[in-house]
Coordinates of C-alpha atoms in Angstrom, one line a residue:
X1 CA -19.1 53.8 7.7
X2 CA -20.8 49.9 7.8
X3 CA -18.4 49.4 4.7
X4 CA -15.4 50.5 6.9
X5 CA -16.4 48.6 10.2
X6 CA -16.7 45.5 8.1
X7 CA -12.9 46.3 6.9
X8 CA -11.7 46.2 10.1
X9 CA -13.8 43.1 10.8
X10 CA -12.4 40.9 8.4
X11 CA -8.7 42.4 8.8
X12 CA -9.1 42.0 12.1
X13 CA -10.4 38.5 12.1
X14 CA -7.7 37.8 10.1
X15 CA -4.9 38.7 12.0
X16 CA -6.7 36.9 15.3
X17 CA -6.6 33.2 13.4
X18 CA -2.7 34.0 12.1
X19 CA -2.2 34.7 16.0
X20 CA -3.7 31.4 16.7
X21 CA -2.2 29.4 14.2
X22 CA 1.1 30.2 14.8
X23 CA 1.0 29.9 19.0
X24 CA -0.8 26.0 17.4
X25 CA 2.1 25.5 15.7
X26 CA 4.5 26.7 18.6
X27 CA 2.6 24.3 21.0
X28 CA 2.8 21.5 18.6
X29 CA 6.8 22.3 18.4
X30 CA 7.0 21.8 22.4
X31 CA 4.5 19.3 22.9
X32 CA 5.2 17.4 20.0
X33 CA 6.2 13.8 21.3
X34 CA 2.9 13.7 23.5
X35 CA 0.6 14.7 20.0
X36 CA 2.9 11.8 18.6
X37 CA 2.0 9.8 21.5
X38 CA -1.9 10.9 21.1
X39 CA -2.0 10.3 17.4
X40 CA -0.7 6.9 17.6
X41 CA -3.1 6.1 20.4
X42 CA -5.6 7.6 18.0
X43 CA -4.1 5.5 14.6
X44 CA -4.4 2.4 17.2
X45 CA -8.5 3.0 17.5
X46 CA -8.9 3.7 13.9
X47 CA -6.6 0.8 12.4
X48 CA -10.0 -1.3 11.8
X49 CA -11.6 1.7 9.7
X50 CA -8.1 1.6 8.0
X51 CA -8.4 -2.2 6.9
X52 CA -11.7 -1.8 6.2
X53 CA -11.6 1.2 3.3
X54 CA -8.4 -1.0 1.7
X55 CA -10.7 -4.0 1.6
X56 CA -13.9 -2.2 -0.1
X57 CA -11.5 -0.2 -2.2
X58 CA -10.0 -3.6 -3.8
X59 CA -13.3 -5.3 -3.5
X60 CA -15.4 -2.3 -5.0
X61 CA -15.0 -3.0 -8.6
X62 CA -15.7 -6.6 -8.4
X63 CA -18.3 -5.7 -6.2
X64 CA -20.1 -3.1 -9.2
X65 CA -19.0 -5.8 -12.0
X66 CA -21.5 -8.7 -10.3
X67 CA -23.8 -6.1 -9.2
X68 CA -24.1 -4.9 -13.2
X69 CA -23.9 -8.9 -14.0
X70 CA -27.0 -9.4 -11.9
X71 CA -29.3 -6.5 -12.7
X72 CA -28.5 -7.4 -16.4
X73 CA -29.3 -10.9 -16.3
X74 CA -32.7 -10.2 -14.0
X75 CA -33.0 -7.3 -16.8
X76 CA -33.6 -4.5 -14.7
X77 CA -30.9 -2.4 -17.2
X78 CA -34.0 -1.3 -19.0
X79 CA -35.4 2.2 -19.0
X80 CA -38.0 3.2 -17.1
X81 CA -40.8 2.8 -19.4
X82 CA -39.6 -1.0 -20.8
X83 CA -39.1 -1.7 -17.0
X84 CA -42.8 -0.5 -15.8
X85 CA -44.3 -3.0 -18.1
X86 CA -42.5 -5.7 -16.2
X87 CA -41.5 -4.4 -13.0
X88 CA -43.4 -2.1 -10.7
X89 CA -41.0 0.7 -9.3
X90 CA -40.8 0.5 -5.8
X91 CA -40.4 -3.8 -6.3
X92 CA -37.5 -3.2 -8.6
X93 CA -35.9 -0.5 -6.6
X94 CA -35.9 -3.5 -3.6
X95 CA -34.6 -5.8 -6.1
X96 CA -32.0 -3.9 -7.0
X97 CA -31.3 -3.8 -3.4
X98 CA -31.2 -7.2 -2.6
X99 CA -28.9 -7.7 -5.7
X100 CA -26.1 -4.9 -4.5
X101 CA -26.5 -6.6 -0.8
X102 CA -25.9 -10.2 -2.9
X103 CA -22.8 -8.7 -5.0
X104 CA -21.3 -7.8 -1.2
X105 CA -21.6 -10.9 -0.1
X106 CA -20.5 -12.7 -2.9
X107 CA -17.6 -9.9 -2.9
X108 CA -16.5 -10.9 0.2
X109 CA -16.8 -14.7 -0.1
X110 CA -14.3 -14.2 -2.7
X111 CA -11.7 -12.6 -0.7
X112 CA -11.6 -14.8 2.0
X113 CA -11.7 -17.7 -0.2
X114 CA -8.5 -16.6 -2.6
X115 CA -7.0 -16.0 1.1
X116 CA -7.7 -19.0 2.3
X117 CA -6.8 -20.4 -0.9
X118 CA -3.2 -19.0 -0.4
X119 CA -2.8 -20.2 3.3
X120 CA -3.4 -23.6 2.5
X121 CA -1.1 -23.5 -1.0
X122 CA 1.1 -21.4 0.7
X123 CA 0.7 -21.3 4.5
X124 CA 1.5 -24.9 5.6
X125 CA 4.6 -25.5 3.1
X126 CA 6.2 -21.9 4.4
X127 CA 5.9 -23.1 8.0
X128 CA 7.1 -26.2 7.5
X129 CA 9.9 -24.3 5.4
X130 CA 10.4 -22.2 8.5
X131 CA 10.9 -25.0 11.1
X132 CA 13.1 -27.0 8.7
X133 CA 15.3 -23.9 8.8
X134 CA 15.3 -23.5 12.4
X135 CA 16.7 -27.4 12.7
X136 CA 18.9 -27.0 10.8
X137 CA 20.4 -23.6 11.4
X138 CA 23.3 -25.4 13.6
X139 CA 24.2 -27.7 10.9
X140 CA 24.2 -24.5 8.7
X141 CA 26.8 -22.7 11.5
X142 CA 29.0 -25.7 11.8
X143 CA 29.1 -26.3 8.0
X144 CA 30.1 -22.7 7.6
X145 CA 32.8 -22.9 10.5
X146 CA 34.5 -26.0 8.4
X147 CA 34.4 -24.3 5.4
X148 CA 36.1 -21.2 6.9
X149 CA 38.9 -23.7 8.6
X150 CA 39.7 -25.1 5.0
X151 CA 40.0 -22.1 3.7
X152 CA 42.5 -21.0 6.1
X153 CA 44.1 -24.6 6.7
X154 CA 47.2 -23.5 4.7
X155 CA 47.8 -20.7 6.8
X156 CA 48.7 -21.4 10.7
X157 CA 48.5 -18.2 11.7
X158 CA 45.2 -17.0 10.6
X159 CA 43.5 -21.0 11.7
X160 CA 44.5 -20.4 15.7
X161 CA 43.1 -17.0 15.7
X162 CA 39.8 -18.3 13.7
X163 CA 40.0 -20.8 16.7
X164 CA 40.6 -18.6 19.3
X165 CA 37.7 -16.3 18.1
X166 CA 35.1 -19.6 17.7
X167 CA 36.0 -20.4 21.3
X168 CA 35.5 -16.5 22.5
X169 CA 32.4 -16.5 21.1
X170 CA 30.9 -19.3 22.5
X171 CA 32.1 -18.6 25.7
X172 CA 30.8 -15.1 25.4
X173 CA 27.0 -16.6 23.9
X174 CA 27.2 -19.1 26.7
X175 CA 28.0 -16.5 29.7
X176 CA 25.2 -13.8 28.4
X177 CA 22.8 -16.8 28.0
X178 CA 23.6 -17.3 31.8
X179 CA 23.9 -13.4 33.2
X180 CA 20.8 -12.2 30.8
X181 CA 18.8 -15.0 29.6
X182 CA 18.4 -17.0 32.3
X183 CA 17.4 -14.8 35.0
X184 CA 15.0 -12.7 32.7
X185 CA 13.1 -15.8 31.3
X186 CA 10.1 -13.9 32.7
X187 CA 10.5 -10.7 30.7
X188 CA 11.3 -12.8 27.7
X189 CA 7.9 -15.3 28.0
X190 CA 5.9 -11.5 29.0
X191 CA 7.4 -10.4 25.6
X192 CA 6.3 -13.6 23.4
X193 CA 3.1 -13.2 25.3
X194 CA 3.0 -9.5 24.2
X195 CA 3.4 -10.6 20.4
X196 CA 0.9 -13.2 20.3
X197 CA -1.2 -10.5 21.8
X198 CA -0.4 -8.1 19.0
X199 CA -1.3 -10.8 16.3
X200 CA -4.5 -11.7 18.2
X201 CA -5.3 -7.9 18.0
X202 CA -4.4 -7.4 14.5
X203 CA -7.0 -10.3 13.4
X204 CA -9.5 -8.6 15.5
X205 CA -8.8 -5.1 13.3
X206 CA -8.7 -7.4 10.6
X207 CA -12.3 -9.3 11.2
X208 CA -13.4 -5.6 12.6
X209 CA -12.3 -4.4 9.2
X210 CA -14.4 -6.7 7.2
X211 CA -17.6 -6.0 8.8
X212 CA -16.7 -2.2 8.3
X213 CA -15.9 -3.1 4.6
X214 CA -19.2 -4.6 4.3
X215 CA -20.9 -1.2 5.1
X216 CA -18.9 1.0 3.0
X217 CA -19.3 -1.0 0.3
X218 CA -23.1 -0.8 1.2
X219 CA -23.3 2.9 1.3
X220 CA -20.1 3.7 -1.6
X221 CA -23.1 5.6 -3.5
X222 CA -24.5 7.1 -1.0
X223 CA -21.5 8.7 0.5
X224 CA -19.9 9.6 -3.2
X225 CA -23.4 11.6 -3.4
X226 CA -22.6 13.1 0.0
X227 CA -19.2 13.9 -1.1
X228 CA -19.8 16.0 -4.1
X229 CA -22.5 17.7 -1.9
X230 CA -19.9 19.2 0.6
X231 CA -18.0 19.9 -2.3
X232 CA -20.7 22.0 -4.2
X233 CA -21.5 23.6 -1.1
X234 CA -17.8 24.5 -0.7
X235 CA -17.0 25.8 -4.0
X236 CA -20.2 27.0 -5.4
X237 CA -20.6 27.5 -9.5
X238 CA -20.2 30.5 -10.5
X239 CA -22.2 31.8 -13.5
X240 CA -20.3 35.0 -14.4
X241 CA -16.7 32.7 -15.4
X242 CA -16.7 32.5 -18.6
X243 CA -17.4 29.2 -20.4
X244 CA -13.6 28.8 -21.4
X245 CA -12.5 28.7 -17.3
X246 CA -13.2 25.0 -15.8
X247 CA -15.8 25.8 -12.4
X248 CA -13.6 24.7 -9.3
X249 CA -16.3 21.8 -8.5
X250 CA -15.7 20.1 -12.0
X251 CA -11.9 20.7 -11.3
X252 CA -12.2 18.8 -8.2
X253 CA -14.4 15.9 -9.4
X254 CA -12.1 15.2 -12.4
X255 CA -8.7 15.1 -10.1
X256 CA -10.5 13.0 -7.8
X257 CA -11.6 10.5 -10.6
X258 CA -7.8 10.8 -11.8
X259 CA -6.6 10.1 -8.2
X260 CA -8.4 7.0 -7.8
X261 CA -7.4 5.9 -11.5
X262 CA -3.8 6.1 -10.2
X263 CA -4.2 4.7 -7.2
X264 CA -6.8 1.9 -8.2
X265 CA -5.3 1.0 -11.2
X266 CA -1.4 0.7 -10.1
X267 CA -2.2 -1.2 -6.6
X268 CA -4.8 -3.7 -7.9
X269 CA -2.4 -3.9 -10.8
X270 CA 0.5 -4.4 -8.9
X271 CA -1.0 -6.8 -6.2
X272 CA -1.8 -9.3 -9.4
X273 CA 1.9 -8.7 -11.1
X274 CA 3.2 -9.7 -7.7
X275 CA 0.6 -12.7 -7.2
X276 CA 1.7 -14.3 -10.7
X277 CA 5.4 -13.8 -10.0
X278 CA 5.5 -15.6 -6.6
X279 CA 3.3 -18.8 -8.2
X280 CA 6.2 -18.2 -11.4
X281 CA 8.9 -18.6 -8.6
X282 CA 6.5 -21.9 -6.7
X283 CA 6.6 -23.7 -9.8
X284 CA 9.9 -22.9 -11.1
X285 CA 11.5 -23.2 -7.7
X286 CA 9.8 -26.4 -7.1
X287 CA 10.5 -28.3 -10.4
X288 CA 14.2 -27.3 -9.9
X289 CA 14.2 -28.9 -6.3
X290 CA 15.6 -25.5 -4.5
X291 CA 15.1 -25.7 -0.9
X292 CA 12.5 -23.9 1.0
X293 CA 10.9 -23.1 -2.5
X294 CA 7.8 -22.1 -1.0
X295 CA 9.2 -19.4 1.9
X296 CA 11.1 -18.2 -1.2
X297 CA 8.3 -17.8 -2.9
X298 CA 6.2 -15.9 -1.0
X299 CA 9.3 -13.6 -0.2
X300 CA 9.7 -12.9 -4.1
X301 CA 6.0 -12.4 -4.4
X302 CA 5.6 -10.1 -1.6
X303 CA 8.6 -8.1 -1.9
X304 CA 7.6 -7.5 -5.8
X305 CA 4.8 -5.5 -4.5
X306 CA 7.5 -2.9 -3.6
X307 CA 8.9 -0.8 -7.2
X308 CA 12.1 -0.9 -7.9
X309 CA 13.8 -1.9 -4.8
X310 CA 11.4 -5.0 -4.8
X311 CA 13.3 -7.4 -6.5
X312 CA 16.5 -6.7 -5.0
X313 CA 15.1 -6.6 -1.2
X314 CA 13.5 -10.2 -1.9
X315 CA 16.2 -12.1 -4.0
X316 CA 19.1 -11.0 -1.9
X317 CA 18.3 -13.0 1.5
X318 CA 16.7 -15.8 0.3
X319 CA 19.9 -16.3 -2.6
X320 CA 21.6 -16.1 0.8
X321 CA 19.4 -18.7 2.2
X322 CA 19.6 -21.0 -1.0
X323 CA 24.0 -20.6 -1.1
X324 CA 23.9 -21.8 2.9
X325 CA 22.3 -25.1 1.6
X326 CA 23.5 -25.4 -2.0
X327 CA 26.2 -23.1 -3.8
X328 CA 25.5 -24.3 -7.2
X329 CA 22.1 -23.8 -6.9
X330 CA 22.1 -20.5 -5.0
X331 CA 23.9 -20.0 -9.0
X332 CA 20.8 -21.3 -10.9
X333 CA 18.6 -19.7 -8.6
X334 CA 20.1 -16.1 -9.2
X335 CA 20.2 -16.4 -13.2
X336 CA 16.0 -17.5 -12.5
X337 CA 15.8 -14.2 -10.7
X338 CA 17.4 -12.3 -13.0
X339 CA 15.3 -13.7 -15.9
X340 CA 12.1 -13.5 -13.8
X341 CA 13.1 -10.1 -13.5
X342 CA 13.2 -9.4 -16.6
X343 CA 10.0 -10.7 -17.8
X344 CA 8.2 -8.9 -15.5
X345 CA 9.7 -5.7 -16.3
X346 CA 9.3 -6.1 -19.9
X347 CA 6.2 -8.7 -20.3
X348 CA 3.9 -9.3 -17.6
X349 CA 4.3 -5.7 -15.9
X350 CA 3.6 -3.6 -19.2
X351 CA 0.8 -5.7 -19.7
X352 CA -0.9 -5.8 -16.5
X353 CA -0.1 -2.2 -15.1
X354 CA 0.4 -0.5 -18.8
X355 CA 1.6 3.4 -18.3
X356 CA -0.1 4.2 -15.1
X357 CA 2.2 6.0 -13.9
X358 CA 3.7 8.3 -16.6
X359 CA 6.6 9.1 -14.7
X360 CA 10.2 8.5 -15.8
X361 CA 12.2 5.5 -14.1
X362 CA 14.0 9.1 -12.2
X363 CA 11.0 10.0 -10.7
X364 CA 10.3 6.8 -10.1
X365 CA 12.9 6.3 -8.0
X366 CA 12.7 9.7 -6.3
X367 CA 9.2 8.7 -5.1
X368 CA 10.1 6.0 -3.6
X369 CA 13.0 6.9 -1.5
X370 CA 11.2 10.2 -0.5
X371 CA 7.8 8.2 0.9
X372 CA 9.6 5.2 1.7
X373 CA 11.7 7.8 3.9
X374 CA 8.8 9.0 5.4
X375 CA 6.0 6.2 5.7
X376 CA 8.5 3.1 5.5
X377 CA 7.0 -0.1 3.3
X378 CA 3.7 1.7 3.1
X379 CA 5.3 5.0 1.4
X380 CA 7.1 2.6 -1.1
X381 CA 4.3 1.4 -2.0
X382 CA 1.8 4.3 -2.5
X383 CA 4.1 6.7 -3.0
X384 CA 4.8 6.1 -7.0
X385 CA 0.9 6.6 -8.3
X386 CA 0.6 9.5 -5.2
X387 CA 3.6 11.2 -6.9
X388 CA 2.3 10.5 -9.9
X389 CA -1.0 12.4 -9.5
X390 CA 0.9 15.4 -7.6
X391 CA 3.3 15.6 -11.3
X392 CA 0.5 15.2 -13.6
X393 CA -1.3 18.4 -11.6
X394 CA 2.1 20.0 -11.8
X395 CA 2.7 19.5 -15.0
X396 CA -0.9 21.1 -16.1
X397 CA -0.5 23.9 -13.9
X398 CA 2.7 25.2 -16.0
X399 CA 1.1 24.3 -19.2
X400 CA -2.1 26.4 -18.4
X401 CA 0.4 29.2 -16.8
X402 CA 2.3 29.2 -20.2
X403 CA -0.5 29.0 -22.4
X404 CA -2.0 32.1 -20.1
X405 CA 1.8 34.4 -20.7
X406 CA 1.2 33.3 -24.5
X407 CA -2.5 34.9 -24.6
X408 CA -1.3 37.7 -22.6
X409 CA 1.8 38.1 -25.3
X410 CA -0.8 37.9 -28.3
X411 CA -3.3 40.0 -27.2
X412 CA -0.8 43.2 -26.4
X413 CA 0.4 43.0 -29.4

């Protein structure tokens, strides 16, 4: 009878959270552009948290490498009994302490001096770049407008209409400046003032970010610990499997190691692939005398953060940029590109990132148009060693399903 009455419990509790779940789901169906509106409100709070795992994720291994540099130099790699004759426990355990607070620090001094580094390499030539191209934007428009009116000089015809059009259009710019410019100067200054308020309030995540960086880092072991805890208690060992059958704890332990291997190793990887590249392109550009050699730069550098697409989404615009000013080098500039290319694809990548991945150049590709699809730049960019991981667990889960058929096949015969 109790056996029965617990039947009816569990089927019954099971049928109650379906119920739930699926009037959830219908609610989240009808009210779904106020949970979009909540969740961003919510993404908003959290973006600090956000900067602040990227930045102790990067900075962790450096972080253990000086940590491991220190206690060895100070000796403190010893075991217990060599360390008792020289240190007494509870004074090396606070050494030890001091010396992981001192690798954070030292961590983090690093960061912000390669970033400060690369503002004042990069950051003053690139605005200065930027306003160059701004003054002379009009020359640029009335050097194109002459070159279109010699190309059509031969032809009557086709040079009145070109005329026609030049003088519609800047009748047209100058009427909307005056109807919609003019007398919404105040929605346009409240707009400027809402952008320098959104870069105010991104260094303020940022500078939140560091200080929440500093405290992850601080406590990486403790909440790894904490981590496999939940997890044990989750998915306790069982002692009847037999030794053959991986427990479900070890399963999840050795994905999550794999996960981070993907992830750690292709975007710290891939960060210092693009970093070389765009000081390639700084030298390169610079000896050869192209214009705005250090906004083209950092374009090139950044956009070779992105797989596959990278390349093309940096070298198209500024190629444009270099043919407005020079055509024959906008030429010389493209065949650098293309051998830049190249050696990263063949050289310096391989080197640096090796086969991290393990995917084909298809799946490759597939990744990133389905993440990029999904979670824009950000989805480019993770979504190659993320795909990656979900493949490689594909992949085993059809070779253990096979090699299971193929012990069922042998032992009925």
């Amino acid at each position: 009878m109790e056996e029965n009455w617990k039947n009816y419990y569990h089927k019954g509790l099971a049928a109650f959270f379906t119920i739930a779940m699926c009037i959830l789901f219908f609610f989240g169906l009808l009210r779904f552009n106020e949970i979009k509106t909540y969740l961003g409100v919510i993404i908003g709070i959290l973006r600090p948290f956000a900067f602040g795992a990227v930045i102790a994720y990067l900075l962790c291994p450096l972080c253990n490498l000086i940590e491991r540099s220190l206690i060895h130099v100070l000796k403190l790699d010893l075991d217990e009994e060599e360390l008792g004759r020289k240190w007494d426990r509870k004074t090396a355990l606070k050494v030890k302490r001091f010396l992981g607070s001192v690798s954070i620090i030292l961590s983090l001094i690093f960061f912000c001096l390669v970033i400060y580094i690369l503002v004042a390499m990069v950051g003053a030539q690139v605005v200065k770049s930027v306003q160059d191209l701004i003054t002379a934007m009009p020359g640029y428009v009335q050097k194109i407008s002459l070159w279109l009116e010699d190309l059509v000089a031969d032809n009557t015809f086709i040079l009145n209409h070109v005329e026609q059009y030049s003088t519609d259009i800047m009748v047209n710019v100058q009427n909307y400046a005056k109807e919609n410019i003019l007398p919404n100067i105040n929605n346009i200054i409240n707009g400027v003032s809402v952008s320098l308020w959104t870069v105010v309030s991104a260094a303020k995540d940022l500078a939140i970010g560091l200080i929440v960086a500093v405290y992850l880092m601080n406590s990486r072991r403790l909440f790894s610990r904490q981590a496999k805890m939940v997890v044990c208690a989750l998915f306790p060992k069982k002692d009847d499997l037999p030794k053959d059958r991986e427990q479900t704890v070890d399963w999840i332990l050795r994905q999550t190691s794999r996960l981070n291997e993907y992830l750690g190793g292709f975007i710290k990887g891939k960060l210092l692939d693009s970093l070389i590249i765009g000081l390639i392109c700084m030298v390169v550009t610079g000896i050869m005398e192209m214009p705005y050699a250090a906004l083209v730069s950092v374009v090139i550098g950044v956009t070779n953060i992105i797989p596959f697409f990278g390349p093309f989404i940096g070298a198209i615009p500024t190629a444009l940029l270099i043919l407005v000013v020079s055509p024959i080098k906008c030429v010389y500039y493209i065949i650098f590109i293309l051998v830049l290319q190249q050696f990263d694809g063949n050289i310096l990548g391989p080197k640096i990132l090796g086969n991290s991945t393990n995917l084909s150049s298809f799946w490759v590709l597939f990744a990133i148009l389905l993440f990029g699809g999904l979670f824009g730049i950000v989805g480019m960019v993770m979504g190659v060693p993320f795909f990656a991981f979900l493949y490689q667990l594909a992949r085993e889960w059809v070779v253990d399903r096979l090699k299971t058929q193929k012990r069922k096949k042998a032992a009925a015969k």
